[in-house]
Short mmCIF file of C-alpha atoms in Angstrom, two decimals:
data_model
loop_
_atom_site.label_atom_id
_atom_site.label_comp_id
_atom_site.label_asym_id
_atom_site.label_seq_id
_atom_site.Cartn_x
_atom_site.Cartn_y
_atom_site.Cartn_z
CA MET S 107 -101.79 -103.41 101.71
CA ALA S 108 -101.36 -99.68 101.21
CA THR S 109 -103.76 -97.36 102.99
CA VAL S 110 -102.77 -94.29 100.96
CA THR S 111 -102.24 -93.60 97.29
CA PRO S 112 -98.89 -92.21 96.20
CA PRO S 113 -99.02 -88.83 94.49
CA SER S 114 -99.06 -89.10 90.69
CA ASP S 115 -96.27 -86.50 90.35
CA PRO S 116 -94.58 -86.40 93.76
CA GLU S 117 -91.62 -84.31 92.61
CA SER S 118 -93.89 -81.41 91.73
CA ASP S 119 -93.72 -80.64 95.47
CA PRO S 120 -90.34 -78.96 96.14
CA ARG S 121 -90.05 -80.61 99.58
CA VAL S 122 -90.54 -84.06 98.11
CA LYS S 123 -88.15 -83.32 95.25
CA ALA S 124 -85.48 -82.22 97.74
CA VAL S 125 -85.82 -85.48 99.68
CA PHE S 126 -85.81 -87.59 96.52
CA ASP S 127 -82.71 -85.74 95.28
CA ASP S 128 -80.99 -86.39 98.60
CA ILE S 129 -81.94 -90.08 98.44
CA ARG S 130 -80.49 -90.28 94.92
CA GLN S 131 -77.27 -88.57 95.95
CA THR S 132 -76.87 -90.52 99.18
CA ARG S 133 -77.46 -93.89 97.54
CA GLY S 134 -75.67 -93.09 94.29
CA SER S 135 -78.68 -94.22 92.27
CA ASP S 136 -81.53 -92.63 90.35
CA PHE S 137 -83.95 -95.24 91.70
CA ILE S 138 -86.53 -94.14 94.26
CA ASN S 139 -88.32 -97.16 95.67
CA ASN S 140 -92.00 -97.34 96.45
CA VAL S 141 -91.76 -96.77 100.19
CA TRP S 142 -90.52 -93.22 99.53
CA ARG S 143 -93.08 -92.63 96.77
CA TYR S 144 -95.90 -93.62 99.10
CA LEU S 145 -94.55 -91.48 101.95
CA ALA S 146 -94.60 -88.51 99.56
CA PHE S 147 -98.32 -88.11 100.28
CA ASP S 148 -97.14 -86.26 103.42
CA PRO S 149 -93.96 -84.22 102.75
CA ALA S 150 -93.29 -83.63 106.46
CA LEU S 151 -93.50 -87.36 107.20
CA LEU S 152 -91.27 -88.11 104.20
CA GLU S 153 -88.66 -85.59 105.39
CA GLN S 154 -88.70 -86.91 108.95
CA THR S 155 -88.55 -90.56 107.93
CA TRP S 156 -85.71 -90.01 105.47
CA ALA S 157 -83.75 -87.98 108.06
CA GLU S 158 -84.11 -90.80 110.60
CA VAL S 159 -83.22 -93.56 108.14
CA LYS S 160 -80.28 -91.56 106.82
CA ALA S 161 -79.01 -90.92 110.36
CA VAL S 162 -79.04 -94.65 111.12
CA MET S 163 -77.94 -96.07 107.80
CA VAL S 164 -75.44 -93.48 106.54
CA THR S 165 -73.81 -92.14 109.69
CA PRO S 166 -70.69 -94.18 110.44
CA SER S 167 -71.04 -96.34 113.54
CA ALA S 168 -69.70 -99.52 115.10
CA LEU S 169 -71.97 -101.50 112.77
CA GLU S 170 -70.99 -101.81 109.14
CA PRO S 171 -73.70 -100.95 106.56
CA LYS S 172 -74.14 -104.62 105.61
CA VAL S 173 -74.97 -105.51 109.21
CA LYS S 174 -77.42 -102.63 109.48
CA GLU S 175 -79.23 -103.94 106.38
CA MET S 176 -79.26 -107.44 107.83
CA ILE S 177 -80.86 -106.09 111.01
CA TYR S 178 -83.46 -104.23 108.94
CA ALA S 179 -84.12 -107.48 107.05
CA ALA S 180 -84.55 -109.44 110.28
CA VAL S 181 -87.01 -106.89 111.64
CA SER S 182 -88.88 -106.95 108.32
CA ILE S 183 -89.12 -110.74 108.53
CA VAL S 184 -90.51 -110.53 112.06
CA ASN S 185 -92.99 -107.85 110.91
CA SER S 186 -93.99 -110.05 107.95
CA CYS S 187 -93.31 -107.25 105.48
CA GLU S 188 -92.32 -109.06 102.31
CA TYR S 189 -91.59 -105.82 100.42
CA CYS S 190 -89.21 -104.55 103.12
CA THR S 191 -87.63 -107.97 103.57
CA HIS S 192 -86.74 -108.23 99.89
CA SER S 193 -85.59 -104.62 99.74
CA HIS S 194 -83.24 -104.92 102.72
CA LEU S 195 -81.96 -108.34 101.69
CA ALA S 196 -81.11 -106.97 98.26
CA ALA S 197 -79.29 -104.06 99.89
CA ALA S 198 -77.44 -106.41 102.26
CA ARG S 199 -76.38 -108.64 99.37
CA ALA S 200 -75.22 -105.58 97.42
CA LYS S 201 -73.10 -104.65 100.43
CA GLY S 202 -71.52 -108.10 100.55
CA MET S 203 -73.80 -110.35 102.59
CA THR S 204 -73.18 -114.00 101.76
CA PRO S 205 -75.04 -117.16 102.81
CA ARG S 206 -72.02 -118.12 104.94
CA ARG S 207 -72.23 -114.80 106.78
CA VAL S 208 -75.74 -115.53 108.02
CA HIS S 209 -75.19 -119.17 109.01
CA GLY S 210 -77.17 -119.76 112.16
CA PHE S 211 -79.43 -116.77 111.59
CA PRO S 212 -83.01 -117.77 112.53
CA ALA S 213 -84.34 -116.87 109.09
CA ARG S 214 -81.30 -118.12 107.16
CA ARG S 215 -83.37 -120.04 104.59
CA LEU S 216 -85.02 -116.79 103.57
CA LEU S 217 -81.80 -114.78 103.80
CA CYS S 218 -79.81 -117.21 101.67
CA ARG S 219 -82.42 -117.57 98.95
CA GLU S 220 -81.48 -116.20 95.57
CA ASN S 221 -83.82 -113.53 94.18
#
């Protein structure tokens, strides 16, 4: 349950618009999901959170992007955040996650479910 209300026109704030534009460019999509819209109530928090997520998810590392999304999904499952679970599972599937890939994963029934 949200404890804040997202701004009605978040992109009227130039700091928020800059972050949203960077999200769009980085992800190659015009879609801004609700987590970013809600964080827009505090532009500094939005900037910091996006910078941290971008550093982990976009910066090349030993883990491929699909695996990073699967880890995010697993943490979301443990945290009982249904919104985040579905968001990260959709991203993992878009990056190539298959039911076979997660065989043996503790939450495999949830991970292998079709949306």
